[in-house]
Short mmCIF file of C-alpha atoms in Angstrom, two decimals:
data_model
loop_
_atom_site.label_atom_id
_atom_site.label_comp_id
_atom_site.label_asym_id
_atom_site.label_seq_id
_atom_site.Cartn_x
_atom_site.Cartn_y
_atom_site.Cartn_z
CA MET A 265 11.67 38.36 24.36
CA ALA A 266 11.24 39.62 20.81
CA GLY A 267 11.17 37.31 17.81
CA SER A 268 10.82 33.56 18.02
CA SER A 269 10.20 32.21 21.48
CA VAL A 270 13.07 30.03 22.67
CA SER A 271 11.03 28.82 25.63
CA SER A 272 8.17 27.68 23.36
CA PHE A 273 10.61 25.82 21.16
CA VAL A 274 12.30 24.11 24.11
CA THR A 275 8.91 23.16 25.59
CA ALA A 276 7.75 21.66 22.29
CA LEU A 277 11.10 19.90 21.87
CA ILE A 278 10.90 18.31 25.33
CA PHE A 279 7.25 17.32 24.91
CA ASN A 280 7.75 15.70 21.52
CA GLY A 281 11.04 14.19 22.66
CA VAL A 282 9.26 12.42 25.51
CA ILE A 283 6.59 11.10 23.12
CA PHE A 284 9.31 9.93 20.71
CA THR A 285 11.18 8.16 23.51
CA VAL A 286 8.01 6.43 24.74
CA PHE A 287 7.19 5.13 21.26
CA ILE A 288 10.77 3.91 20.74
CA LEU A 289 10.69 2.05 24.07
CA ILE A 290 7.33 0.48 23.20
CA PHE A 291 8.74 -0.61 19.83
CA ILE A 292 11.82 -2.16 21.47
CA LEU A 293 9.70 -4.08 23.99
CA LEU A 294 7.18 -5.31 21.42
CA LYS A 295 9.87 -6.24 18.91
CA GLY A 296 11.57 -8.55 21.37
CA LYS A 297 8.29 -10.15 22.44
CA PHE A 298 6.42 -10.59 19.14
CA THR A 299 9.09 -12.17 16.96
CA ARG A 300 6.46 -13.67 14.66
CA VAL A 301 5.38 -10.14 13.73
CA TYR A 302 8.77 -8.42 13.46
CA GLN A 303 10.87 -11.25 11.99
CA PRO A 304 8.47 -13.85 10.56
CA ARG A 305 10.76 -14.97 7.74
CA SER A 306 13.34 -16.24 10.20
CA ILE A 307 11.03 -18.32 12.43
CA VAL A 308 7.98 -19.36 10.35
CA GLU A 309 8.62 -22.88 9.06
CA THR A 310 6.38 -22.53 5.99
CA VAL A 311 8.63 -19.85 4.45
CA PRO A 312 10.51 -21.30 1.43
CA PRO A 313 14.24 -21.83 2.07
CA ASN A 314 15.27 -19.29 -0.59
CA LEU A 315 13.20 -16.60 1.17
CA LYS A 316 14.11 -17.52 4.74
CA ALA A 317 16.07 -14.72 6.41
CA ASP A 318 18.81 -14.97 9.01
CA PRO A 319 17.68 -14.48 12.64
CA GLN A 320 18.11 -10.91 13.84
CA PRO A 321 20.91 -10.30 16.35
CA LYS A 322 20.14 -9.56 19.99
CA GLY A 323 20.02 -5.93 21.07
CA ALA A 324 17.69 -2.97 20.77
CA PHE A 325 19.22 -1.57 17.58
CA ALA A 326 21.57 -4.36 16.52
CA TRP A 327 19.15 -5.26 13.71
CA PHE A 328 19.68 -1.82 12.13
CA PHE A 329 23.46 -2.08 11.93
CA ASP A 330 23.16 -5.68 10.76
CA LEU A 331 20.90 -4.48 7.93
CA LEU A 332 23.44 -1.84 6.90
CA ARG A 333 26.10 -4.54 6.56
CA LYS A 334 23.95 -6.80 4.37
CA PRO A 335 24.91 -6.81 0.66
CA ASP A 336 22.37 -5.69 -1.92
CA SER A 337 22.14 -9.19 -3.37
CA TYR A 338 20.98 -10.56 0.00
CA ILE A 339 18.25 -7.89 0.38
CA ILE A 340 17.03 -8.43 -3.20
CA GLU A 341 16.83 -12.18 -2.64
CA LYS A 342 15.02 -12.01 0.71
CA ALA A 343 12.93 -8.81 0.45
CA GLY A 344 12.31 -8.74 -3.29
CA VAL A 345 12.90 -5.91 -5.75
CA ASP A 346 10.17 -3.66 -4.30
CA GLY A 347 11.50 -4.05 -0.76
CA TYR A 348 15.05 -3.41 -1.93
CA PHE A 349 14.17 -0.18 -3.73
CA PHE A 350 12.16 1.06 -0.75
CA LEU A 351 15.17 0.53 1.53
CA ARG A 352 17.41 2.15 -1.08
CA TYR A 353 15.06 5.16 -1.24
CA LEU A 354 15.30 5.61 2.54
CA LYS A 355 19.07 5.21 2.46
CA VAL A 356 19.69 7.62 -0.44
CA PHE A 357 17.53 10.48 0.75
CA THR A 358 18.64 10.08 4.36
CA THR A 359 22.19 10.49 3.06
CA VAL A 360 21.15 13.56 1.05
CA GLY A 361 19.38 15.15 4.02
CA VAL A 362 22.10 14.46 6.58
CA GLY A 363 24.89 15.38 4.16
CA ALA A 364 23.23 18.66 3.22
CA GLY A 365 22.64 19.47 6.88
CA VAL A 366 26.28 18.84 7.78
CA ILE A 367 27.54 21.04 4.93
CA VAL A 368 24.90 23.78 4.68
CA TRP A 369 23.83 24.37 8.28
CA PRO A 370 27.23 25.38 9.79
CA ILE A 371 27.83 27.90 6.98
CA LEU A 372 24.39 29.51 7.16
CA PHE A 373 24.47 29.48 10.95
CA ALA A 374 27.66 31.53 10.97
CA VAL A 375 26.48 33.85 8.17
CA ASN A 376 23.11 34.59 9.79
CA ALA A 377 24.29 34.77 13.41
CA THR A 378 26.82 37.50 12.53
CA GLY A 379 24.47 39.33 10.17
CA GLY A 380 24.32 42.47 12.30
CA ALA A 381 20.54 43.07 12.41
CA HIS A 382 20.47 42.52 16.20
CA GLN A 383 17.50 40.14 16.14
CA ALA A 384 16.51 38.22 19.26
CA GLY A 385 15.64 34.62 20.00
CA PHE A 386 15.86 32.18 17.13
CA ASP A 387 15.57 35.04 14.66
CA ILE A 388 19.27 35.63 15.24
CA ILE A 389 20.06 32.61 13.04
CA SER A 390 17.40 33.38 10.42
CA TYR A 391 17.66 35.19 7.11
CA SER A 392 16.05 38.28 8.68
CA ASN A 393 19.21 38.91 10.74
CA ILE A 394 21.25 39.70 7.59
CA THR A 395 22.02 43.34 6.78
CA GLY A 396 25.15 43.05 4.67
CA LYS A 397 25.25 43.35 0.90
CA TRP A 398 27.07 40.12 0.12
CA ARG A 399 25.78 37.74 2.80
CA PRO A 400 22.57 36.79 0.92
CA PHE A 401 24.78 35.24 -1.76
CA ALA A 402 25.66 32.50 0.74
CA HIS A 403 22.00 31.45 0.75
CA LEU A 404 21.86 31.68 -3.03
CA PHE A 405 24.95 29.58 -3.72
CA LEU A 406 24.11 26.98 -1.08
CA SER A 407 20.56 26.64 -2.45
CA TRP A 408 22.08 26.05 -5.89
CA PHE A 409 24.40 23.46 -4.38
CA PHE A 410 21.60 21.65 -2.52
CA PHE A 411 19.19 21.73 -5.47
CA GLY A 412 21.94 20.51 -7.80
CA ALA A 413 22.81 17.68 -5.41
CA VAL A 414 19.18 16.57 -5.26
CA ILE A 415 18.78 16.69 -9.06
CA TYR A 416 22.04 14.77 -9.54
CA THR A 417 20.94 12.15 -7.00
CA ILE A 418 17.57 11.69 -8.73
CA TYR A 419 19.27 11.41 -12.13
CA LYS A 420 21.80 8.92 -10.80
CA GLU A 421 19.08 6.80 -9.19
CA LEU A 422 17.02 6.91 -12.40
CA VAL A 423 19.97 5.61 -14.42
CA TYR A 424 20.56 2.94 -11.78
CA TYR A 425 16.89 1.90 -11.85
CA VAL A 426 16.82 1.61 -15.66
CA SER A 427 20.06 -0.40 -15.68
CA PHE A 428 18.79 -2.61 -12.85
CA ARG A 429 15.49 -3.21 -14.64
CA HIS A 430 17.23 -4.16 -17.88
CA ALA A 431 19.57 -6.51 -16.00
CA LEU A 432 16.64 -8.07 -14.14
CA GLN A 433 14.69 -8.68 -17.35
CA THR A 434 17.60 -10.64 -18.81
CA THR A 435 17.94 -13.05 -15.89
CA PRO A 436 16.80 -16.68 -16.35
CA LEU A 437 14.55 -16.34 -13.30
CA PHE A 438 12.60 -13.43 -14.77
CA SER A 439 12.42 -15.08 -18.20
CA SER A 440 10.85 -18.14 -16.59
CA LEU A 441 7.93 -16.07 -15.25
CA PRO A 442 4.82 -16.18 -17.49
CA GLN A 443 4.26 -12.45 -16.94
CA SER A 444 7.54 -11.65 -18.72
CA ARG A 445 6.20 -13.00 -22.01
CA THR A 446 2.49 -12.23 -21.60
CA LEU A 447 0.82 -9.31 -23.38
CA CYS A 448 -2.37 -7.74 -22.02
CA ILE A 449 -4.67 -5.86 -24.41
CA ASP A 450 -7.88 -4.18 -23.26
CA ASN A 451 -10.92 -2.70 -25.00
CA LEU A 452 -11.03 -5.38 -27.69
CA PRO A 453 -13.81 -5.04 -30.29
CA LYS A 454 -16.40 -7.81 -30.27
CA ASP A 455 -15.18 -9.34 -33.53
CA LEU A 456 -11.81 -10.02 -31.86
CA LEU A 457 -13.27 -11.83 -28.84
CA ASN A 458 -12.39 -15.09 -30.51
CA GLU A 459 -9.25 -17.14 -30.04
CA ASP A 460 -8.87 -18.12 -33.71
CA THR A 461 -9.19 -14.50 -34.84
CA LEU A 462 -6.55 -13.35 -32.35
CA LEU A 463 -4.21 -16.17 -33.37
CA ARG A 464 -4.41 -14.94 -36.96
CA LEU A 465 -3.54 -11.46 -35.74
CA PHE A 466 -0.75 -12.76 -33.46
CA PRO A 467 0.52 -15.97 -35.10
CA ALA A 468 3.36 -16.34 -32.57
CA ALA A 469 0.92 -16.55 -29.65
CA LYS A 470 1.16 -19.64 -27.48
CA LYS A 471 -1.94 -19.30 -25.27
CA VAL A 472 -4.90 -16.90 -25.13
CA TRP A 473 -7.04 -16.07 -22.08
CA PHE A 474 -10.08 -13.80 -22.13
CA THR A 475 -11.36 -12.08 -19.01
CA ARG A 476 -14.90 -13.05 -18.11
CA ASP A 477 -17.82 -11.31 -16.47
CA THR A 478 -17.67 -12.95 -13.03
CA LYS A 479 -19.31 -10.16 -11.04
CA GLU A 480 -21.90 -12.44 -9.44
CA LEU A 481 -19.24 -14.98 -8.49
CA GLN A 482 -17.00 -12.27 -7.02
CA ASP A 483 -19.91 -10.85 -5.01
CA ASP A 484 -20.66 -14.29 -3.55
CA ILE A 485 -16.99 -14.77 -2.63
CA LYS A 486 -16.89 -11.37 -0.91
CA LYS A 487 -20.06 -12.16 1.07
CA ARG A 488 -18.68 -15.59 2.01
CA ASP A 489 -15.35 -14.12 3.12
CA LYS A 490 -17.04 -11.36 5.13
CA LEU A 491 -19.33 -13.81 6.92
CA SER A 492 -16.46 -16.27 7.50
CA GLY A 493 -14.38 -13.48 9.05
CA LYS A 494 -17.20 -12.59 11.44
CA LEU A 495 -17.70 -16.26 12.31
CA GLU A 496 -14.01 -16.89 12.94
CA GLY A 497 -13.62 -13.78 15.09
CA SER A 498 -16.72 -14.59 17.16
CA ILE A 499 -15.72 -18.22 17.74
CA ASN A 500 -12.21 -17.22 18.81
CA GLY A 501 -13.65 -14.63 21.18
CA LEU A 502 -16.05 -17.16 22.73
CA ILE A 503 -13.27 -19.74 23.13
CA ARG A 504 -11.02 -17.21 24.88
CA LYS A 505 -13.86 -16.19 27.17
CA ALA A 506 -14.69 -19.81 28.04
CA ILE A 507 -11.03 -20.64 28.76
CA LYS A 508 -10.70 -17.62 31.07
CA MET A 509 -13.91 -18.53 32.94
CA ARG A 510 -12.79 -22.15 33.32
CA ALA A 511 -9.31 -21.16 34.53
CA LYS A 512 -10.84 -18.68 36.98
CA ALA A 513 -13.19 -21.35 38.35
CA ILE A 514 -10.33 -23.83 38.83
CA LYS A 515 -8.17 -21.18 40.52
CA LYS A 516 -10.93 -20.33 43.02
CA ASN A 517 -11.88 -24.00 43.57
CA LYS A 518 -15.34 -23.42 42.15
CA PRO A 519 -17.27 -25.96 40.08
CA ILE A 520 -16.66 -25.89 36.34
CA PRO A 521 -19.79 -25.11 34.32
CA GLU A 522 -21.40 -28.25 32.96
CA PRO A 523 -21.47 -29.53 30.31
CA SER A 524 -17.95 -28.14 30.01
CA ASP A 525 -17.78 -28.62 26.23
CA GLU A 526 -20.91 -26.55 25.52
CA ILE A 527 -20.49 -22.83 24.88
CA VAL A 528 -23.91 -22.08 26.41
CA SER A 529 -22.47 -23.19 29.76
CA TYR A 530 -20.21 -20.13 29.71
CA VAL A 531 -22.22 -17.60 27.73
CA LYS A 532 -25.96 -17.02 27.96
CA GLU A 533 -27.82 -17.94 24.81
CA LYS A 534 -29.20 -14.44 24.36
CA LYS A 535 -25.63 -13.08 24.39
CA LEU A 536 -24.35 -15.39 21.67
CA PRO A 537 -23.06 -13.53 18.59
CA THR A 538 -25.50 -12.59 15.85
CA TYR A 539 -25.22 -10.94 12.46
CA LYS A 540 -27.56 -8.72 10.51
CA GLU A 541 -29.04 -9.68 7.19
CA LYS A 542 -30.38 -6.86 5.01
CA PRO A 543 -32.88 -8.37 2.54
CA ILE A 544 -34.55 -4.99 2.12
CA PRO A 545 -32.71 -1.62 2.31
CA PHE A 546 -32.83 -0.15 5.85
CA VAL A 547 -34.60 -3.31 7.12
CA TYR A 548 -32.37 -5.61 9.18
CA LYS A 549 -32.98 -9.14 10.37
CA LYS A 550 -30.85 -10.65 13.13
CA LYS A 551 -29.61 -14.22 12.76
CA SER A 552 -27.56 -16.51 14.99
CA LEU A 553 -23.95 -16.51 13.82
CA LEU A 554 -23.13 -19.95 15.28
CA THR A 555 -26.05 -21.76 13.65
CA THR A 556 -27.51 -19.88 10.72
CA GLY A 557 -24.13 -18.29 9.93
CA VAL A 558 -22.40 -21.68 9.63
CA ASP A 559 -25.18 -23.00 7.40
CA GLU A 560 -25.02 -19.89 5.23
CA VAL A 561 -21.24 -20.23 4.79
CA GLY A 562 -21.83 -23.81 3.62
CA GLU A 563 -24.47 -22.62 1.17
CA TYR A 564 -22.07 -20.01 -0.19
CA ASN A 565 -19.36 -22.66 -0.57
CA GLN A 566 -21.69 -24.91 -2.56
CA LYS A 567 -22.92 -22.03 -4.72
CA ILE A 568 -19.38 -20.80 -5.41
CA LYS A 569 -18.26 -24.34 -6.29
CA GLU A 570 -21.10 -24.69 -8.80
CA GLU A 571 -20.35 -21.29 -10.36
CA GLN A 572 -16.63 -22.05 -10.61
CA ALA A 573 -17.43 -25.33 -12.37
CA LYS A 574 -19.07 -23.31 -15.16
CA TYR A 575 -15.85 -21.34 -15.80
CA PRO A 576 -14.89 -20.32 -18.43
CA ASP A 577 -17.60 -21.24 -20.94
CA GLY A 578 -20.45 -20.29 -18.63
CA PHE A 579 -19.33 -16.67 -18.34
CA GLU A 580 -19.50 -13.94 -20.96
CA LYS A 581 -16.23 -12.62 -22.38
CA THR A 582 -15.25 -9.03 -21.66
CA GLY A 583 -12.94 -6.77 -23.63
CA THR A 584 -9.57 -7.76 -22.17
CA VAL A 585 -7.27 -10.56 -23.28
CA PHE A 586 -3.96 -12.00 -22.03
CA ILE A 587 -1.75 -13.49 -24.74
CA GLU A 588 1.24 -15.63 -23.80
CA PHE A 589 4.15 -16.01 -26.22
CA ALA A 590 6.97 -18.51 -26.35
CA SER A 591 9.65 -15.91 -25.63
CA GLU A 592 10.11 -12.33 -24.48
CA LEU A 593 11.24 -11.38 -28.00
CA GLU A 594 7.95 -12.48 -29.56
CA CYS A 595 6.03 -10.71 -26.79
CA GLN A 596 7.90 -7.45 -27.45
CA ARG A 597 7.29 -7.75 -31.19
CA ALA A 598 3.57 -8.08 -30.56
CA TYR A 599 3.68 -5.22 -28.04
CA GLN A 600 5.32 -2.91 -30.59
CA GLY A 601 2.86 -3.95 -33.30
CA VAL A 602 -0.39 -3.24 -31.40
CA PRO A 603 -0.53 0.52 -32.25
CA TYR A 604 -0.30 -0.31 -35.96
CA ALA A 605 -3.30 -2.67 -35.99
CA LYS A 606 -6.38 -0.69 -37.03
CA GLU A 607 -8.62 -3.11 -35.10
CA LEU A 608 -6.80 -2.12 -31.88
CA ARG A 609 -6.63 1.64 -32.31
CA LEU A 610 -8.65 2.21 -29.08
CA SER A 611 -6.85 -0.52 -27.14
CA ARG A 612 -4.08 -0.19 -24.59
CA ARG A 613 -1.34 -2.76 -24.18
CA PHE A 614 0.67 -3.86 -21.15
CA THR A 615 3.36 -6.38 -20.40
CA ASP A 616 5.27 -7.61 -17.34
CA ILE A 617 2.17 -7.30 -15.14
CA PRO A 618 2.08 -9.56 -12.04
CA PRO A 619 -1.41 -11.01 -11.45
CA SER A 620 -1.42 -9.46 -7.96
CA ASP A 621 -1.21 -5.96 -9.50
CA ILE A 622 -4.37 -6.42 -11.58
CA VAL A 623 -7.74 -5.18 -10.32
CA TRP A 624 -9.77 -7.97 -11.88
CA GLU A 625 -13.07 -6.19 -11.31
CA ASN A 626 -11.89 -3.43 -13.67
CA ALA A 627 -10.07 -5.66 -16.15
CA GLY A 628 -13.02 -5.84 -18.52
CA SER A 629 -13.92 -2.15 -18.47
CA GLY A 630 -14.21 -0.72 -21.97
CA PHE A 631 -13.10 2.60 -23.40
CA ALA A 632 -16.43 4.33 -22.70
CA VAL A 633 -16.56 3.08 -19.09
CA ARG A 634 -13.00 4.21 -18.38
CA LYS A 635 -13.59 7.66 -19.85
CA SER A 636 -16.88 8.09 -17.99
CA LYS A 637 -15.21 7.16 -14.68
CA TYR A 638 -12.40 9.60 -15.44
CA ALA A 639 -14.92 12.35 -16.25
CA VAL A 640 -16.89 11.72 -13.04
CA ALA A 641 -13.71 11.75 -10.93
CA ALA A 642 -12.51 14.97 -12.59
CA ALA A 643 -15.93 16.58 -12.06
CA VAL A 644 -16.00 15.62 -8.38
CA LEU A 645 -12.47 16.97 -7.88
CA THR A 646 -13.32 20.22 -9.67
CA LEU A 647 -16.52 20.72 -7.67
CA THR A 648 -14.63 20.03 -4.43
CA ILE A 649 -12.04 22.69 -5.28
CA ILE A 650 -14.77 25.19 -6.20
CA PHE A 651 -16.70 24.44 -3.00
CA TRP A 652 -13.71 25.01 -0.73
CA PHE A 653 -12.67 28.10 -2.69
CA VAL A 654 -16.12 29.63 -2.19
CA ALA A 655 -16.16 28.63 1.49
CA ASN A 656 -12.70 30.08 2.07
CA TYR A 657 -13.60 33.29 0.21
CA PHE A 658 -16.76 33.64 2.31
CA ILE A 659 -14.78 33.25 5.56
CA VAL A 660 -12.23 35.85 4.45
CA CYS A 661 -14.98 38.33 3.48
CA LEU A 662 -16.75 37.72 6.79
CA ASP A 663 -13.51 38.29 8.70
CA VAL A 664 -12.87 41.56 6.83
CA PHE A 665 -16.46 42.69 7.47
CA ILE A 666 -16.22 41.97 11.21
CA ALA A 667 -12.86 43.76 11.39
CA SER A 668 -14.33 46.82 9.64
CA ILE A 669 -17.18 46.99 12.18
CA HIS A 670 -14.79 46.98 15.11
#
């Protein structure tokens, strides 16, 4: 058969269809079994009442149709603004794709299939099957239609987003959030790292917070969390293993290991979990996770507590400040005035930033540090492109050389 292979397409369609069906069945089975994973907001008791969602209806796909019937206000309240706009994105562009397919595909199918080029296989419905003078205009006009529909949809959604954002910023709930009236300024000069000086520059400020150099404290917290995660995972694994061994012994009427409350009765001491300490690069030292690890977590807790007690005066100020104002109006006035302050000509300003969106390790980075990181990243990207260009060019030249020999 000339042209595209129908049999290859059908084979691939069946193969991928089977995989798709298997994954859907696995999802349906797991969704009904692990409700805490797939609908936690409806069953977890610690979820606040205003965020608690309605239980999902029974049925494999009943949840999907139930979601389609939910009003936007319900989704915004339960899933938040980010979740709502993600669902809206899926809905809008699914509508665009399906709508374009329903309108465009039947027309182009008829135009191409009767094109008269006598192609075979799937090529009969492709552009290559067209021989007439006017038939290509169908592709042209429909591409204009589809492109225009996409542009119109993007424009409409942009207008909706701007209107939604403005409406959200005027709600009492948003106005009550500290982030709505807090201004963040980075790369402050050293003579402005003083609260009194900043208050003279921003007389309407209510509170001022400077970021501090807490690198050592953050490193200790990361080490503590990493070791605690290993300890928790190992203990849970040992408990599960001991429970299985005890249940197996009871089932087979065998004696339970004694003492039954000691983990060494179920697991040999040499097989107890350990962790590696690296005091010197490439030199590792094994330690017992259940003894030394627990003591080390306690030491980290004490050290972290002592370091936190020194905050904020015991830590050096960095070049970023958060300034809270009494109202959003005063915050916006200060935001608009930052570019006109000669002391802040190298500073950037931000507002409406949730604390969870801030990378605190980078909050105190100055202008020079940011630019150097940007330069290094750009250099690495450029060198990567050059490397793969040279490698690809070499492969092409080698292929041409081998072809010329044969």
